[in-house]
Amino acid sequence: MIDILHRETIYILYYFELQFRQIFGYWILGIVLGSCISVFLKDKICHVFRSMGKTRLGMLGIIPASILGIASPLCMYGTIPLAASFSKSGIRDEWLASFMMCSILLNPQLIIYSTALGIEALIVRILSCFLCGITAGLLIRLLGKGKNFFNFEGFEEPKSHDIDPNLFLRLIKNIGRNIHATGFYFFIGILLSALFQRYVPEDFMKVVFHGNEAFSVLMAATIGVPLYACGGGTIPLLQAWLIDGMSMGSAAAFMITGPSTKITNLGALKIVLGIKNFLIYLIFVLIFSLLTGLIVNLFR
């Protein structure tokens, strides 16, 4: 029994070490880039978005709003109070919807993490996120009927933690907070990936994620709901699944439903959406992820 446990531990450590070496550099680079943007560019991003309220972009404003949402380094709890201040500055609801949707799905740090999945997966992730933001903004504009979709009552602009007068120390502190926020999930993700590689047969993954396309995309979208805790933590799992036969469409569906139904994001969104609009949001995410997965598989 002891020999068996020892042997299995060695196998798991082997897969863990292999996965760790493959993506550790992406994790560190993502943290450094995310912190640099947070410290040096966050205020500029906010200024650009706030200044859009003085323009006459109309519906076209959802395009820069989506881009700025991707560029934003903030988590959803940081984005919502900021969105409240944007709303007070005259930013339209459809622009806010595009900004917040893209901010939920992607950020500069996660872009670097996703590079570990390969260029194709990275392009799919960025494009699907951008189009999801565009679609959310269009739906708010076309179906909102002039009513307010968000309720930001009681929200104030968040206080920045990056206040050290020394820029170098400010950056180091931000990197430390980044590591503290993502490190646990990063290592758990690698451990789960090692366990999958050791105990889940490759044929099983091919049957689940590379058989009937509609079913495999639906499965990927579904498991994204309970399994997603942190963007960096899911990269090792996705990497292992793609190697074992997961289709790119299934990966795309997972990368949409995962962050958009992350429990902390849902808790924050429910506050500003209300029950009715919150349910609309969940239905939109599910339908968009399924269609995206099927379309990606269709064109591969």
Coordinates of C-alpha atoms in Angstrom, one line a residue:
M1 CA 0.0 0.0 0.0
I2 CA 2.8 2.4 0.9
D3 CA 4.7 1.5 -2.3
I4 CA 1.5 2.3 -4.3
L5 CA 1.0 5.6 -2.6
H6 CA 4.7 6.5 -3.1
R7 CA 4.5 5.6 -6.8
E8 CA 1.3 7.6 -7.4
T9 CA 2.8 10.6 -5.6
I10 CA 5.9 10.4 -7.9
Y11 CA 3.6 10.3 -10.9
I12 CA 1.5 13.3 -9.7
L13 CA 4.6 15.3 -8.9
Y14 CA 6.0 14.5 -12.3
Y15 CA 2.9 15.9 -14.0
F16 CA 2.8 18.8 -11.6
E17 CA 6.4 19.7 -12.3
L18 CA 5.9 19.4 -16.1
Q19 CA 2.8 21.6 -16.1
F20 CA 4.5 24.1 -13.7
R21 CA 7.5 24.5 -16.0
Q22 CA 5.2 25.1 -19.0
I23 CA 3.1 27.9 -17.6
F24 CA 5.0 29.4 -14.6
G25 CA 6.7 32.0 -16.9
Y26 CA 3.3 33.1 -18.3
W27 CA 1.9 33.5 -14.8
I28 CA 4.8 35.7 -13.7
L29 CA 4.8 37.8 -16.9
G30 CA 1.0 38.2 -16.6
I31 CA 1.3 39.4 -13.0
V32 CA 4.0 41.9 -13.9
L33 CA 2.2 43.2 -16.9
G34 CA -1.1 43.5 -15.0
S35 CA 0.5 45.3 -12.2
C36 CA 2.3 47.8 -14.5
I37 CA -1.1 48.6 -16.2
S38 CA -2.8 48.9 -12.9
V39 CA -0.1 51.3 -11.5
F40 CA 0.8 53.3 -14.6
L41 CA -2.2 53.1 -17.0
K42 CA -5.4 52.5 -15.0
D43 CA -6.1 56.2 -14.4
K44 CA -5.5 56.9 -18.1
I45 CA -7.9 54.2 -19.1
C46 CA -10.6 55.6 -16.8
H47 CA -10.0 59.1 -18.1
V48 CA -10.4 58.0 -21.7
F49 CA -13.6 56.1 -20.9
R50 CA -15.0 59.0 -18.8
S51 CA -14.3 61.5 -21.6
M52 CA -16.4 59.4 -24.0
G53 CA -19.5 60.8 -22.2
K54 CA -18.7 64.2 -23.9
T55 CA -18.7 62.7 -27.4
R56 CA -21.5 61.8 -29.9
L57 CA -20.3 58.3 -30.7
G58 CA -23.8 56.8 -30.2
M59 CA -24.0 53.1 -30.7
L60 CA -20.4 53.0 -32.0
G61 CA -19.2 53.8 -28.5
I62 CA -19.6 50.1 -27.6
I63 CA -16.5 49.4 -29.7
P64 CA -14.0 51.5 -27.7
A65 CA -15.9 50.6 -24.5
S66 CA -15.3 46.9 -25.2
I67 CA -11.6 47.5 -25.9
L68 CA -11.2 49.5 -22.7
G69 CA -12.9 46.8 -20.8
I70 CA -10.3 44.3 -22.0
A71 CA -7.5 46.7 -21.1
S72 CA -8.9 47.3 -17.6
P73 CA -6.9 45.4 -14.9
L74 CA -9.7 45.6 -12.3
C75 CA -11.7 42.7 -11.0
M76 CA -15.5 43.0 -11.1
Y77 CA -15.8 44.3 -7.5
G78 CA -13.5 47.1 -8.5
T79 CA -15.2 47.6 -11.9
I80 CA -18.7 48.1 -10.6
P81 CA -18.0 51.2 -8.3
L82 CA -16.0 52.6 -11.2
A83 CA -18.8 51.9 -13.6
A84 CA -21.1 53.8 -11.1
S85 CA -18.9 56.9 -11.4
F86 CA -18.8 56.5 -15.2
S87 CA -22.6 56.4 -15.2
K88 CA -22.7 59.7 -13.3
S89 CA -20.3 61.1 -15.9
G90 CA -22.9 60.5 -18.6
I91 CA -21.6 57.2 -20.0
R92 CA -24.5 55.4 -21.7
D93 CA -25.8 52.0 -20.4
E94 CA -24.9 50.2 -23.6
W95 CA -21.3 51.4 -23.3
L96 CA -21.2 50.4 -19.7
A97 CA -22.6 46.9 -20.6
S98 CA -19.8 46.4 -23.2
F99 CA -17.1 47.7 -20.8
M100 CA -18.3 45.5 -17.9
M101 CA -18.8 42.4 -20.0
C102 CA -15.3 42.5 -21.4
S103 CA -13.9 43.4 -18.0
I104 CA -15.5 40.2 -16.6
L105 CA -14.2 38.0 -19.4
L106 CA -10.7 39.3 -19.9
N107 CA -7.8 41.5 -18.7
P108 CA -4.2 42.0 -19.7
Q109 CA -3.0 39.6 -17.1
L110 CA -5.3 36.8 -18.4
I111 CA -4.2 37.5 -22.0
I112 CA -0.6 36.7 -21.0
Y113 CA -1.8 33.5 -19.1
S114 CA -3.8 32.4 -22.1
T115 CA -0.7 32.6 -24.4
A116 CA 0.2 29.3 -22.8
L117 CA -2.7 27.7 -24.6
G118 CA -1.3 28.6 -28.0
I119 CA -1.9 31.4 -30.5
E120 CA -5.2 29.9 -31.8
A121 CA -6.7 29.7 -28.3
L122 CA -5.5 33.2 -27.5
I123 CA -7.0 34.7 -30.7
V124 CA -10.3 32.8 -30.0
R125 CA -10.4 34.1 -26.4
I126 CA -9.7 37.8 -27.4
L127 CA -12.2 37.8 -30.3
S128 CA -15.0 36.0 -28.4
C129 CA -14.6 38.4 -25.5
F130 CA -14.7 41.4 -27.7
L131 CA -17.7 40.2 -29.6
C132 CA -19.5 39.3 -26.4
G133 CA -19.0 42.9 -25.2
I134 CA -20.2 44.2 -28.5
T135 CA -23.3 42.0 -28.5
A136 CA -24.1 42.9 -24.9
G137 CA -24.0 46.6 -25.7
L138 CA -26.1 46.1 -28.8
L139 CA -28.8 44.2 -26.9
I140 CA -29.0 46.9 -24.2
R141 CA -29.4 49.5 -26.9
L142 CA -31.9 47.7 -29.0
L143 CA -34.0 46.0 -26.3
G144 CA -33.6 48.4 -23.4
K145 CA -36.3 50.7 -24.6
G146 CA -34.7 53.7 -23.0
K147 CA -34.9 52.2 -19.4
N148 CA -32.0 52.1 -17.1
F149 CA -30.5 48.6 -17.1
F150 CA -28.1 49.2 -14.1
N151 CA -28.8 50.4 -10.6
F152 CA -25.7 52.0 -9.2
E153 CA -27.4 53.7 -6.2
G154 CA -25.1 53.7 -3.2
F155 CA -21.9 53.0 -5.1
E156 CA -18.9 55.3 -4.7
E157 CA -15.7 55.3 -6.8
P158 CA -13.3 52.8 -5.2
K159 CA -10.3 54.0 -3.3
S160 CA -7.0 53.1 -5.0
H161 CA -4.5 50.9 -3.1
D162 CA -1.7 52.3 -5.3
I163 CA -0.9 55.4 -3.3
D164 CA 2.8 54.9 -2.3
P165 CA 4.7 58.0 -3.5
N166 CA 7.6 55.8 -4.6
L167 CA 6.6 54.4 -8.0
F168 CA 8.9 51.4 -7.7
L169 CA 7.5 50.5 -4.2
R170 CA 3.9 51.1 -5.6
L171 CA 4.6 48.6 -8.3
I172 CA 6.2 46.0 -6.0
K173 CA 3.2 46.2 -3.6
N174 CA 0.8 45.8 -6.5
I175 CA 2.7 42.7 -7.7
G176 CA 2.5 41.3 -4.1
R177 CA -1.2 41.8 -4.0
N178 CA -1.5 40.1 -7.4
I179 CA 0.5 37.1 -6.3
H180 CA -1.6 36.8 -3.1
A181 CA -4.8 37.0 -5.1
T182 CA -4.0 34.5 -7.8
G183 CA -1.2 32.3 -6.4
F184 CA -3.4 29.8 -4.5
Y185 CA -5.7 29.2 -7.5
F186 CA -2.7 29.0 -9.9
F187 CA -1.2 26.1 -7.9
I188 CA -4.5 24.4 -7.3
G189 CA -5.1 24.6 -11.1
I190 CA -1.8 22.9 -11.7
L191 CA -2.5 20.2 -9.2
L192 CA -6.0 19.5 -10.7
S193 CA -4.3 19.3 -14.1
A194 CA -1.8 16.8 -12.8
L195 CA -4.6 14.7 -11.3
F196 CA -6.6 14.8 -14.6
Q197 CA -3.5 13.8 -16.6
R198 CA -2.8 10.9 -14.3
Y199 CA -6.3 9.5 -13.6
V200 CA -8.6 10.6 -16.5
P201 CA -8.0 8.5 -19.6
E202 CA -7.3 10.4 -22.8
D203 CA -10.1 8.5 -24.6
F204 CA -12.6 9.6 -22.1
M205 CA -11.7 13.3 -22.8
K206 CA -12.0 12.7 -26.5
V207 CA -15.5 11.2 -26.1
V208 CA -16.7 14.0 -23.9
F209 CA -15.1 17.0 -25.6
H210 CA -14.5 15.8 -29.2
G211 CA -17.6 13.7 -30.0
N212 CA -20.9 15.3 -30.8
E213 CA -20.1 19.0 -31.2
A214 CA -23.2 20.4 -29.7
F215 CA -23.0 18.1 -26.7
S216 CA -19.2 18.8 -26.1
V217 CA -19.7 22.5 -26.3
L218 CA -22.7 22.3 -23.9
M219 CA -20.6 20.2 -21.5
A220 CA -17.7 22.6 -21.6
A221 CA -20.1 25.6 -21.0
T222 CA -21.7 23.7 -18.1
I223 CA -18.5 22.7 -16.2
G224 CA -17.3 26.3 -16.6
V225 CA -20.0 27.4 -14.1
P226 CA -18.9 25.5 -10.9
L227 CA -15.2 24.9 -11.8
Y228 CA -14.0 28.5 -12.6
A229 CA -12.5 30.3 -9.6
C230 CA -9.6 32.2 -11.1
G231 CA -8.4 32.8 -14.7
G232 CA -4.9 31.7 -14.0
G233 CA -6.0 28.6 -12.2
T234 CA -8.0 27.3 -15.2
I235 CA -5.2 27.7 -17.7
P236 CA -3.4 24.4 -16.7
L237 CA -6.7 22.5 -16.9
L238 CA -7.5 23.9 -20.3
Q239 CA -4.0 23.2 -21.5
A240 CA -4.4 19.5 -20.5
W241 CA -7.9 19.2 -21.9
L242 CA -6.8 20.6 -25.3
I243 CA -4.0 18.2 -25.4
D244 CA -6.3 15.3 -24.5
G245 CA -8.8 16.2 -27.3
M246 CA -11.0 19.1 -26.2
S247 CA -12.2 21.0 -29.3
M248 CA -11.4 24.7 -29.6
G249 CA -15.1 25.5 -29.6
S250 CA -15.6 23.7 -26.3
A251 CA -12.6 25.6 -24.9
A252 CA -14.2 28.9 -26.1
A253 CA -17.5 28.1 -24.4
F254 CA -15.6 27.3 -21.2
M255 CA -13.7 30.6 -21.4
I256 CA -16.9 32.5 -21.6
T257 CA -19.1 30.8 -19.0
G258 CA -16.3 30.4 -16.5
P259 CA -15.4 34.0 -15.7
S260 CA -19.0 35.3 -16.4
T261 CA -20.5 32.9 -13.9
K262 CA -17.7 33.1 -11.3
I263 CA -19.4 33.3 -8.0
T264 CA -17.8 36.6 -6.9
N265 CA -18.7 38.2 -10.3
L266 CA -22.3 37.0 -10.0
G267 CA -22.6 38.4 -6.5
A268 CA -21.4 41.8 -7.6
L269 CA -23.6 41.8 -10.7
K270 CA -26.8 40.8 -8.9
I271 CA -26.5 44.0 -6.8
V272 CA -26.6 46.3 -9.8
L273 CA -28.8 44.3 -12.1
G274 CA -31.7 43.2 -10.0
I275 CA -33.4 39.8 -10.3
K276 CA -35.0 40.2 -13.8
N277 CA -31.9 41.7 -15.5
F278 CA -29.7 39.2 -13.6
L279 CA -31.6 36.3 -15.2
I280 CA -31.4 37.9 -18.6
Y281 CA -27.6 38.2 -18.1
L282 CA -27.3 34.5 -17.3
I283 CA -29.4 33.5 -20.3
F284 CA -27.4 35.7 -22.6
V285 CA -24.1 34.2 -21.3
L286 CA -25.3 30.7 -21.9
I287 CA -26.6 31.3 -25.4
F288 CA -23.6 33.3 -26.5
S289 CA -21.1 30.7 -25.2
L290 CA -23.0 27.9 -26.9
L291 CA -23.2 29.8 -30.2
T292 CA -19.6 30.8 -30.0
G293 CA -18.4 27.3 -29.4
L294 CA -20.4 25.9 -32.3
I295 CA -19.2 28.6 -34.7
V296 CA -15.6 28.2 -33.7
N297 CA -15.8 24.4 -34.3
L298 CA -17.6 25.1 -37.6
F299 CA -14.7 27.2 -39.0
R300 CA -11.8 25.0 -37.7

